[in-house]
mmCIF file of C-alpha atoms in Angstrom:
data_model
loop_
_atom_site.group_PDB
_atom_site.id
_atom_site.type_symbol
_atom_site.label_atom_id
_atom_site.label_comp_id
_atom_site.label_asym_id
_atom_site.label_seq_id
_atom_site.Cartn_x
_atom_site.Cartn_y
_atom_site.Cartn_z
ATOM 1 C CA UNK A 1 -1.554 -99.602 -126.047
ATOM 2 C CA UNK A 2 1.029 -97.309 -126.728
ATOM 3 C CA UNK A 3 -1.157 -94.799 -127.879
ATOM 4 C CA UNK A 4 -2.972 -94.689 -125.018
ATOM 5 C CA UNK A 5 0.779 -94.568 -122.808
ATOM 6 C CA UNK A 6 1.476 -91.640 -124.928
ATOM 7 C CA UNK A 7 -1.760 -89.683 -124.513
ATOM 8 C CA UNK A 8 -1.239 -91.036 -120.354
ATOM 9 C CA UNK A 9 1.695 -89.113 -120.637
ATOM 10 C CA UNK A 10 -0.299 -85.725 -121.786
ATOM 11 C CA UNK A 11 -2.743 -85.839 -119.273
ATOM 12 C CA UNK A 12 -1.510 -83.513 -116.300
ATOM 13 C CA UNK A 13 -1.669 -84.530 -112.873
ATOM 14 C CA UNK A 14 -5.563 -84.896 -111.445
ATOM 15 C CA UNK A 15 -6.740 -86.110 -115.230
ATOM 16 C CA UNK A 16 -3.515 -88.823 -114.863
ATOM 17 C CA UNK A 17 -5.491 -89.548 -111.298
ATOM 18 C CA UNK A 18 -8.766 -89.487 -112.280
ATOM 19 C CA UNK A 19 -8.007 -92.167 -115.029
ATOM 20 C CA UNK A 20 -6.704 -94.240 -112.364
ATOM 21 C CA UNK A 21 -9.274 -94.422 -110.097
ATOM 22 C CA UNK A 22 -11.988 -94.640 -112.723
ATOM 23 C CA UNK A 23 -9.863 -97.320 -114.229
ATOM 24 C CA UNK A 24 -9.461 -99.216 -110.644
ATOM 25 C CA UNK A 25 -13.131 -98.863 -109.759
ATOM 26 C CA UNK A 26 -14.108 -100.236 -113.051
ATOM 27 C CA UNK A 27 -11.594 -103.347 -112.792
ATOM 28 C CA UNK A 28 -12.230 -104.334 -108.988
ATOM 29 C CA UNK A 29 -15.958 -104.289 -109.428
ATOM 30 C CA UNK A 30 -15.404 -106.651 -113.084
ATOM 31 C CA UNK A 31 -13.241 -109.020 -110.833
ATOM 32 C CA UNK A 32 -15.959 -108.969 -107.947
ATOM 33 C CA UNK A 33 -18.483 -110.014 -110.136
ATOM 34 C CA UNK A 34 -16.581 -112.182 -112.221
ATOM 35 C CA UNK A 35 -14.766 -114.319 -109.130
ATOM 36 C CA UNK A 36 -16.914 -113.408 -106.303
ATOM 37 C CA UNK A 37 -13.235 -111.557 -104.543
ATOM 38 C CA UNK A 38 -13.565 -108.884 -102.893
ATOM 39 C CA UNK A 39 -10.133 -107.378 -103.227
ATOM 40 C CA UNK A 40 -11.617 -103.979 -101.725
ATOM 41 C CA UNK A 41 -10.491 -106.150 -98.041
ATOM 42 C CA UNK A 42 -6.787 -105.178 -98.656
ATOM 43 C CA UNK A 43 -7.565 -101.530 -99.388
ATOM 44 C CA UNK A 44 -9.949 -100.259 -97.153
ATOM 45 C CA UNK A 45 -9.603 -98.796 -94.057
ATOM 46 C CA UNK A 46 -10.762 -100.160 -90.953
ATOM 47 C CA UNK A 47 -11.165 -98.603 -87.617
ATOM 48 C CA UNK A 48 -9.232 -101.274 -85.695
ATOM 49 C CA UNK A 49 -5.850 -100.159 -84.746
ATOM 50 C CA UNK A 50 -4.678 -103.449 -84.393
ATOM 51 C CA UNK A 51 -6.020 -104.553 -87.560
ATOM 52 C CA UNK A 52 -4.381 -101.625 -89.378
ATOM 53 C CA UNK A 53 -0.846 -102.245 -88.143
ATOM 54 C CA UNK A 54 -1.084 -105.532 -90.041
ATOM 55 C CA UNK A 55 -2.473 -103.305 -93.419
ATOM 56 C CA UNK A 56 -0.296 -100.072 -93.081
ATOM 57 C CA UNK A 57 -0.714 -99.098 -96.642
ATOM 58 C CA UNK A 58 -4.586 -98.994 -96.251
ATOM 59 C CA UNK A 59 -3.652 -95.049 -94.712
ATOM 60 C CA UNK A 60 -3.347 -94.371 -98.495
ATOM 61 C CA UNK A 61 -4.952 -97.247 -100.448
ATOM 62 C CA UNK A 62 -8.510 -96.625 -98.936
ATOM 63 C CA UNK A 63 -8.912 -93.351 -101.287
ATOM 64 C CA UNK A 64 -8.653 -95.616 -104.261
ATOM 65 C CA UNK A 65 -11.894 -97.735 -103.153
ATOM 66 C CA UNK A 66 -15.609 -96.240 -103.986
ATOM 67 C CA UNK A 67 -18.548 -98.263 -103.126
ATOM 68 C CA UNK A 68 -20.511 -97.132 -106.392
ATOM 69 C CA UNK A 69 -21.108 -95.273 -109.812
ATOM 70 C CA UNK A 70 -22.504 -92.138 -107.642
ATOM 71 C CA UNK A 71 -19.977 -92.248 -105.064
ATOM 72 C CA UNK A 72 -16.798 -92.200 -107.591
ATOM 73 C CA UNK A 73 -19.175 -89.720 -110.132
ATOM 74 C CA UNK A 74 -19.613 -86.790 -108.044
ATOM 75 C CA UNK A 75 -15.706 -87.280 -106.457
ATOM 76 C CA UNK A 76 -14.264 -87.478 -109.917
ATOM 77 C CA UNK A 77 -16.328 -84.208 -111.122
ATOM 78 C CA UNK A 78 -15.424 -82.387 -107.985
ATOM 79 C CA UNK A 79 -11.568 -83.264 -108.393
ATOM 80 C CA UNK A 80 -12.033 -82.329 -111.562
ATOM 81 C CA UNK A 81 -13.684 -79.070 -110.914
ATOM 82 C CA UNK A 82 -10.832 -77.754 -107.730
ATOM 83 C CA UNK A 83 -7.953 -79.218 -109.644
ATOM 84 C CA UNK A 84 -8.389 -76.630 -112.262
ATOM 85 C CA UNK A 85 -8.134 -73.948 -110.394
ATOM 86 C CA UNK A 86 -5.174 -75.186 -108.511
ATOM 87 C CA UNK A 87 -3.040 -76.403 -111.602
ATOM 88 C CA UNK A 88 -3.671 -72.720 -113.168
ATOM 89 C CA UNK A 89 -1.356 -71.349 -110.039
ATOM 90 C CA UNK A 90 0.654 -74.761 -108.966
ATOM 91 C CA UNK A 91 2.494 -77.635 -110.379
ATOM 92 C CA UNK A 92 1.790 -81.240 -110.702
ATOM 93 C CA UNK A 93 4.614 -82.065 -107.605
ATOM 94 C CA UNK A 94 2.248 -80.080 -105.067
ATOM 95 C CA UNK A 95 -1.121 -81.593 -106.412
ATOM 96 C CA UNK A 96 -0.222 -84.691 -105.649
ATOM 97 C CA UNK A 97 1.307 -83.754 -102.443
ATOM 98 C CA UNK A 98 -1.622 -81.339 -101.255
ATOM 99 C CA UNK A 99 -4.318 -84.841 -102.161
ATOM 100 C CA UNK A 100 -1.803 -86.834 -100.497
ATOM 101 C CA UNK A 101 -1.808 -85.252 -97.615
ATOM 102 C CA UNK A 102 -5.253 -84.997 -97.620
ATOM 103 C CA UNK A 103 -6.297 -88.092 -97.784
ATOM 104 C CA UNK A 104 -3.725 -89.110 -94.936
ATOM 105 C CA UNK A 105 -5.453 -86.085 -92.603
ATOM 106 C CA UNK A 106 -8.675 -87.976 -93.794
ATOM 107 C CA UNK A 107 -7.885 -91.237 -92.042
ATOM 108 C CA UNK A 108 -6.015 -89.557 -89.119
ATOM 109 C CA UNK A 109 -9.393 -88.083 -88.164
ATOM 110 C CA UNK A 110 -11.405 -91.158 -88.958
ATOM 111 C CA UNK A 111 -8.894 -93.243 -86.679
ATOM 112 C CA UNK A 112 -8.946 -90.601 -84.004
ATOM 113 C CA UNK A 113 -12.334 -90.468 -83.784
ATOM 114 C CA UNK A 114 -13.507 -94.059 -83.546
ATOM 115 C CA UNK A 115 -10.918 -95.205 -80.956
ATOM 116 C CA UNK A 116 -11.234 -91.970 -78.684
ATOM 117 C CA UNK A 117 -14.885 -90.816 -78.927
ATOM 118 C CA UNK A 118 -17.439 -93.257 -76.794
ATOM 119 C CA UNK A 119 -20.496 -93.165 -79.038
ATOM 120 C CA UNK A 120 -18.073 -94.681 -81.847
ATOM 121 C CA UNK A 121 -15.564 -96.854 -79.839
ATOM 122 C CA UNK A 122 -18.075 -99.534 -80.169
ATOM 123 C CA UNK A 123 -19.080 -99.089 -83.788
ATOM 124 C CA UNK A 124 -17.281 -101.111 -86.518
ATOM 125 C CA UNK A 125 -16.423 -99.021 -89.450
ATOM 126 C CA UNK A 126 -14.334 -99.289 -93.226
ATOM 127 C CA UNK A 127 -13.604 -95.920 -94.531
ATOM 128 C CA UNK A 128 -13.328 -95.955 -98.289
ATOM 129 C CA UNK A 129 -13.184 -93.120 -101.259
ATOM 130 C CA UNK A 130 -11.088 -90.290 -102.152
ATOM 131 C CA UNK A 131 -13.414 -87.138 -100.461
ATOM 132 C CA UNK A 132 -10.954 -86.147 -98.350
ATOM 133 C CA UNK A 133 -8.092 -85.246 -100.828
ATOM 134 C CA UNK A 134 -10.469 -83.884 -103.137
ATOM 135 C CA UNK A 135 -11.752 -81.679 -100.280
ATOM 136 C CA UNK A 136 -8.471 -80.860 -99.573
ATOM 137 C CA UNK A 137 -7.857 -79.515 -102.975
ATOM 138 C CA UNK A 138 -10.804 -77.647 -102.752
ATOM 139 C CA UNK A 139 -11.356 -75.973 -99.312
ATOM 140 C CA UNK A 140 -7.065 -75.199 -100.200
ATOM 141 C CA UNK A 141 -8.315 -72.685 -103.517
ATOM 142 C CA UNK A 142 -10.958 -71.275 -101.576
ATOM 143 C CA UNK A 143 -8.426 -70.167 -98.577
ATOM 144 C CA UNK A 144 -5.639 -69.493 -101.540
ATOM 145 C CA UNK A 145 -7.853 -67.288 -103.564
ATOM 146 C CA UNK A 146 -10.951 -66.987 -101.626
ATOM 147 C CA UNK A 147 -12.177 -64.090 -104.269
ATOM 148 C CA UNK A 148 -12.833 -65.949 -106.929
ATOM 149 C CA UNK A 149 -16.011 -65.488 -108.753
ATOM 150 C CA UNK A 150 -18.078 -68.875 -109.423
ATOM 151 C CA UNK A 151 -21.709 -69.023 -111.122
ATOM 152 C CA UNK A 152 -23.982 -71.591 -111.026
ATOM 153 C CA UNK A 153 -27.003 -70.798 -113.363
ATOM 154 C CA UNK A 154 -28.432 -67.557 -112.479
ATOM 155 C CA UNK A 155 -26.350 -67.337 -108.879
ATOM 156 C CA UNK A 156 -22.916 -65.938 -108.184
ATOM 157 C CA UNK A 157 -20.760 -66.390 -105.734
ATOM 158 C CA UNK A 158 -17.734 -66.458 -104.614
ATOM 159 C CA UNK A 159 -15.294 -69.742 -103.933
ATOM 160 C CA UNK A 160 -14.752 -68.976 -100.217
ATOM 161 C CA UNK A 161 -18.121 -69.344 -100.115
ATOM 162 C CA UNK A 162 -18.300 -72.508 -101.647
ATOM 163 C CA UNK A 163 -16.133 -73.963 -99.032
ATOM 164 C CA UNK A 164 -17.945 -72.781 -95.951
ATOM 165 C CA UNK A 165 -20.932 -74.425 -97.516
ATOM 166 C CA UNK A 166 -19.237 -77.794 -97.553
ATOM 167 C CA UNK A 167 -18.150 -77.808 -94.269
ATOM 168 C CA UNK A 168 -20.768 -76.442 -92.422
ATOM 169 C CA UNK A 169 -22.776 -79.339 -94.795
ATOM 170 C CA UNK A 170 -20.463 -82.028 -93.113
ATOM 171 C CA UNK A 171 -20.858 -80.858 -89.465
ATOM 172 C CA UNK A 172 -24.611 -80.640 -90.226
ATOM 173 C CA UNK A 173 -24.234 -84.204 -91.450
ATOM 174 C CA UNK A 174 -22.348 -85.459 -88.278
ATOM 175 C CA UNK A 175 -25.319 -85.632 -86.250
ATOM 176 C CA UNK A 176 -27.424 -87.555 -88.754
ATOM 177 C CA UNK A 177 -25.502 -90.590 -87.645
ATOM 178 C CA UNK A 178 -25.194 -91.817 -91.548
ATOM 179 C CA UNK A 179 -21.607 -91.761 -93.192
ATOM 180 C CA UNK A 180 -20.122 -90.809 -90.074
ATOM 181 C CA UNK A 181 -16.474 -91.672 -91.008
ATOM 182 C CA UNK A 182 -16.661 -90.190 -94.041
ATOM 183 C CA UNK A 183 -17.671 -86.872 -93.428
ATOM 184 C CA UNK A 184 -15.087 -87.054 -90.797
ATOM 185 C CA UNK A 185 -12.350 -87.589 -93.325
ATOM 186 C CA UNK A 186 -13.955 -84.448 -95.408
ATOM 187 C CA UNK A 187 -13.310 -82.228 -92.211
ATOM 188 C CA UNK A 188 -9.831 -83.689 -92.293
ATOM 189 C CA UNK A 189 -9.342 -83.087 -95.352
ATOM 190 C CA UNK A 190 -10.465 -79.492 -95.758
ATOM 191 C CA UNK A 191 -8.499 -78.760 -92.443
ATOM 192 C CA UNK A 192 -5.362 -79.773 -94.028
ATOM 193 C CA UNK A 193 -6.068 -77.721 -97.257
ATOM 194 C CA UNK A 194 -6.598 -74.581 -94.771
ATOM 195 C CA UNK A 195 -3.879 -75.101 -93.113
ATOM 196 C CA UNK A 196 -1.773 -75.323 -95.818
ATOM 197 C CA UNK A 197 -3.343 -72.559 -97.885
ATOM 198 C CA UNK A 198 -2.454 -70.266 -94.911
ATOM 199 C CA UNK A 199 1.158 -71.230 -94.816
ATOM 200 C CA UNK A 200 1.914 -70.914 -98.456
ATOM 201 C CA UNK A 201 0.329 -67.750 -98.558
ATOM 202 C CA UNK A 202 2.823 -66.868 -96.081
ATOM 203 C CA UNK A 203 5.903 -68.113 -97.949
ATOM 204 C CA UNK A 204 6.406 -71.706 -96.562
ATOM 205 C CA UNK A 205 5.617 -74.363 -99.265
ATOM 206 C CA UNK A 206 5.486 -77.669 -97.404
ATOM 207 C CA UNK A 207 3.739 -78.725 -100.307
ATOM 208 C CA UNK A 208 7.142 -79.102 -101.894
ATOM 209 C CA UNK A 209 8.652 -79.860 -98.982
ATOM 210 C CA UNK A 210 6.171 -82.845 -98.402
ATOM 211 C CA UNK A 211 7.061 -83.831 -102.126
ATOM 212 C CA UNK A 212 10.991 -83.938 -102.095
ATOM 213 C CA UNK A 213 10.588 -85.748 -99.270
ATOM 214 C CA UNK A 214 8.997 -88.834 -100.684
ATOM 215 C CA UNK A 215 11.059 -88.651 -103.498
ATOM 216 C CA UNK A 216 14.529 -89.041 -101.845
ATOM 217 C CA UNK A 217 12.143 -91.892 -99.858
ATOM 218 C CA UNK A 218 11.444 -93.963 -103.164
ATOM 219 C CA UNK A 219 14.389 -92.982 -105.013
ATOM 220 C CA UNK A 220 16.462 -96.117 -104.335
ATOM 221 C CA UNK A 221 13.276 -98.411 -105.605
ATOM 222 C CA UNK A 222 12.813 -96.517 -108.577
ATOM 223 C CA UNK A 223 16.649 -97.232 -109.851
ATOM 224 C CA UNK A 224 16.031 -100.925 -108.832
ATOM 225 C CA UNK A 225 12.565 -101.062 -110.908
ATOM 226 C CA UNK A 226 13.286 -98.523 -113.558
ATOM 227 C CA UNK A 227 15.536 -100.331 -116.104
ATOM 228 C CA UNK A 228 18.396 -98.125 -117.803
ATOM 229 C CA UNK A 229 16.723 -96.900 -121.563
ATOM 230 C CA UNK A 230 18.030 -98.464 -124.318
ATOM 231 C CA UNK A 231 17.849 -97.827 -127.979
ATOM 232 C CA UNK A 232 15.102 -99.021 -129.997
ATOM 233 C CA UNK A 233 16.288 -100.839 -132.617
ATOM 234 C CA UNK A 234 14.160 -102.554 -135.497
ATOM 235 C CA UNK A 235 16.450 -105.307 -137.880
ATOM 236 C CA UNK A 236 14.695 -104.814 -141.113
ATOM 237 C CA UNK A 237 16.529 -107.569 -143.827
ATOM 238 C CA UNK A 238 17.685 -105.639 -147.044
ATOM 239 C CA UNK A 239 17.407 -102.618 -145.505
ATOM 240 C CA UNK A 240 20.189 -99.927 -145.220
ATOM 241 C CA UNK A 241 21.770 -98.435 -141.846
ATOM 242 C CA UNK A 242 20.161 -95.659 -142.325
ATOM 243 C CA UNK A 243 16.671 -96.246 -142.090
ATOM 244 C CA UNK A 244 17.608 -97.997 -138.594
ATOM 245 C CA UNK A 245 19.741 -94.867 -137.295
ATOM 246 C CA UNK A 246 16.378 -93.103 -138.298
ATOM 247 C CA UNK A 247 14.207 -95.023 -135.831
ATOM 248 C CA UNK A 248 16.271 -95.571 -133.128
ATOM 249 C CA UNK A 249 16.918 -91.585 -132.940
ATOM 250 C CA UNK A 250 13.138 -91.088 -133.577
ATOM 251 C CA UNK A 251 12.654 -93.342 -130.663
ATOM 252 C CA UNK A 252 14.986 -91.692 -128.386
ATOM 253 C CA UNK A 253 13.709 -88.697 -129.092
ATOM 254 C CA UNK A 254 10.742 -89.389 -127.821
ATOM 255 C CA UNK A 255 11.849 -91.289 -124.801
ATOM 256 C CA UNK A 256 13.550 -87.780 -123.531
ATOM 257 C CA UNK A 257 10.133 -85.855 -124.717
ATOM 258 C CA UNK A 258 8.233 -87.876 -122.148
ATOM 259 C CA UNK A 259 10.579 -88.278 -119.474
ATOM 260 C CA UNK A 260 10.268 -83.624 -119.955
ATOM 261 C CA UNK A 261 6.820 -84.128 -119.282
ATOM 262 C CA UNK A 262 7.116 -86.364 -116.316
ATOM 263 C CA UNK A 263 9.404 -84.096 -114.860
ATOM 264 C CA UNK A 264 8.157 -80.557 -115.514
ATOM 265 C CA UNK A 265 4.817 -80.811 -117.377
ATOM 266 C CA UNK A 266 3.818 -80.657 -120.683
ATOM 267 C CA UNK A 267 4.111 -76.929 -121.121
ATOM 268 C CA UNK A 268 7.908 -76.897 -120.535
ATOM 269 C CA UNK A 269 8.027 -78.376 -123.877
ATOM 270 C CA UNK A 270 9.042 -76.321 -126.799
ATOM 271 C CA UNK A 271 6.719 -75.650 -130.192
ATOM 272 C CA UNK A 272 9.219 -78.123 -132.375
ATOM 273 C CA UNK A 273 8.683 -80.923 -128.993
ATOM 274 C CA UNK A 274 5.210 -80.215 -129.273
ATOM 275 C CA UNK A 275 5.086 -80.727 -132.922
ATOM 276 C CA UNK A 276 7.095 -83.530 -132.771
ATOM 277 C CA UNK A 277 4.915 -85.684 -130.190
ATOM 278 C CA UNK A 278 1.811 -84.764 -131.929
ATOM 279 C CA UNK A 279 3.387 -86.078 -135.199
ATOM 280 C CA UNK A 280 4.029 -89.295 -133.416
ATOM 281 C CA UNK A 281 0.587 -89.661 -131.577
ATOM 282 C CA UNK A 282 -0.752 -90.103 -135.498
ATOM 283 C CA UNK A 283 1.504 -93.425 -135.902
#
């Protein structure tokens, strides 16, 4: 267990994500078929306004959901793929933000939709899955650096390109009638990756912005649910102080290693850090 915490803490920000949601969809669908519960009820989305004020987090809890090994598959390769490219240029603060944001676009669109257009008013609908923050991510690096060469096989292209496929896809889509809500949580999402492609590229991060601002919002529960560090200390009978003094630096050592990486990435580390953690993964 603690090796795997340790490697956790290596992972940068969309391989950290895509752990999580693999790791959810893998649990929820063991405990579905193990206790016949469908937990997937308190996450989901649901068109119903008055439903959702009752389930405010779903806004943000209905990315986690997937409704099967495809579904989760290609979203987890395509994060992959866009958050690449974007964690070459950005940090892990504004990769979280920029799917965040996303996925809240996602549902804002969804919501908007059902309850205001007439052919859908009278349709009940759940939206589930994380497409819209990874379209986000994606239609964002193809407005960011729209010139950047792609190949697939024997065809090149360029990303900008890539992105206009996937929308004009998802409008084409719209008027099949199948998957409605989803595809209008893609256009959501790729409309809030435009927009703030364009306004970073013109000097105003709200990406950061967007970021510091949920931090101050969750600082207060952090200090009540983060514990203050201590020492680790091992009594070892017939042992001398030293030996002890040994450990408990080793251990706090470490402690400030990781807390480095939470806060700036693993690259802000130093060789000797770098060394060091690696020599401890091998314990």
């Amino acid at each position: 267990m603690n090796q795997f915490k340790l490697k956790f803490q290596l992972f940068n920000a969309a391989e950290k994500l895509i752990t999580v949601l693999v790791l959810f969809y893998l649990v929820s669908s063991v405990i579905s078929v193990l206790f016949q519960f469908n937990a997937v009820a308190f996450l989901e989305l649901d068109r119903d306004l008055g439903r959702l004020i009752y389930k405010p987090w779903t806004l943000i809890t209905y990315a986690l959901v997937h409704q099967g090994i495809f579904h989760i598959l290609f979203n987890m390769l395509w994060l992959h793929f866009s958050s690449r490219l974007f964690l070459n240029l950005f940090d892990d603060k504004r990769f979280y933000a920029l799917f965040s944001i996303g996925v809240l676009v996602g549902a804002v669109f969804f919501l908007i939709a059902y309850n205001t257009f007439p052919a859908l008013t009278s349709r009940n609908a759940m939206l589930v899955g994380s497409s819209a923050g990874v379209t986000a991510v994606l239609i964002f690096m193809c407005v960011y650096a729209p010139q950047t060469g792609l190949r697939f096989f024997t065809f090149n292209f360029k990303l900008w390109q890539l992105g206009v496929f996937f929308v004009v896809l998802d409008l084409m889509q719209l008027g099949s009638g199948i998957n409605i809500g989803g595809h209008l949580a893609h256009l959501g999402g790729a409309l809030s990756g435009y927009l703030l492609a364009y306004r970073i590229k013109n000097t105003s991060d709200d990406l950061m912005r967007f970021s510091d601002f949920w931090i101050k919002v969750f600082e207060p529960l952090r200090a009540v649910f983060s514990p203050k560090k201590t020492s680790f200390k091992k009594v070892y009978k017939n042992k001398n102080k030293t030996a002890d003094r040994t450990v408990a630096n080793q251990q706090e050592k470490l402690d400030a290693i990781l807390d480095k990486i939470s806060k700036s990435g693993y690259e802000a580390l130093s060789a000797d850090e770098k060394d060091f953690l690696f020599q401890q993964s091998k314990k």
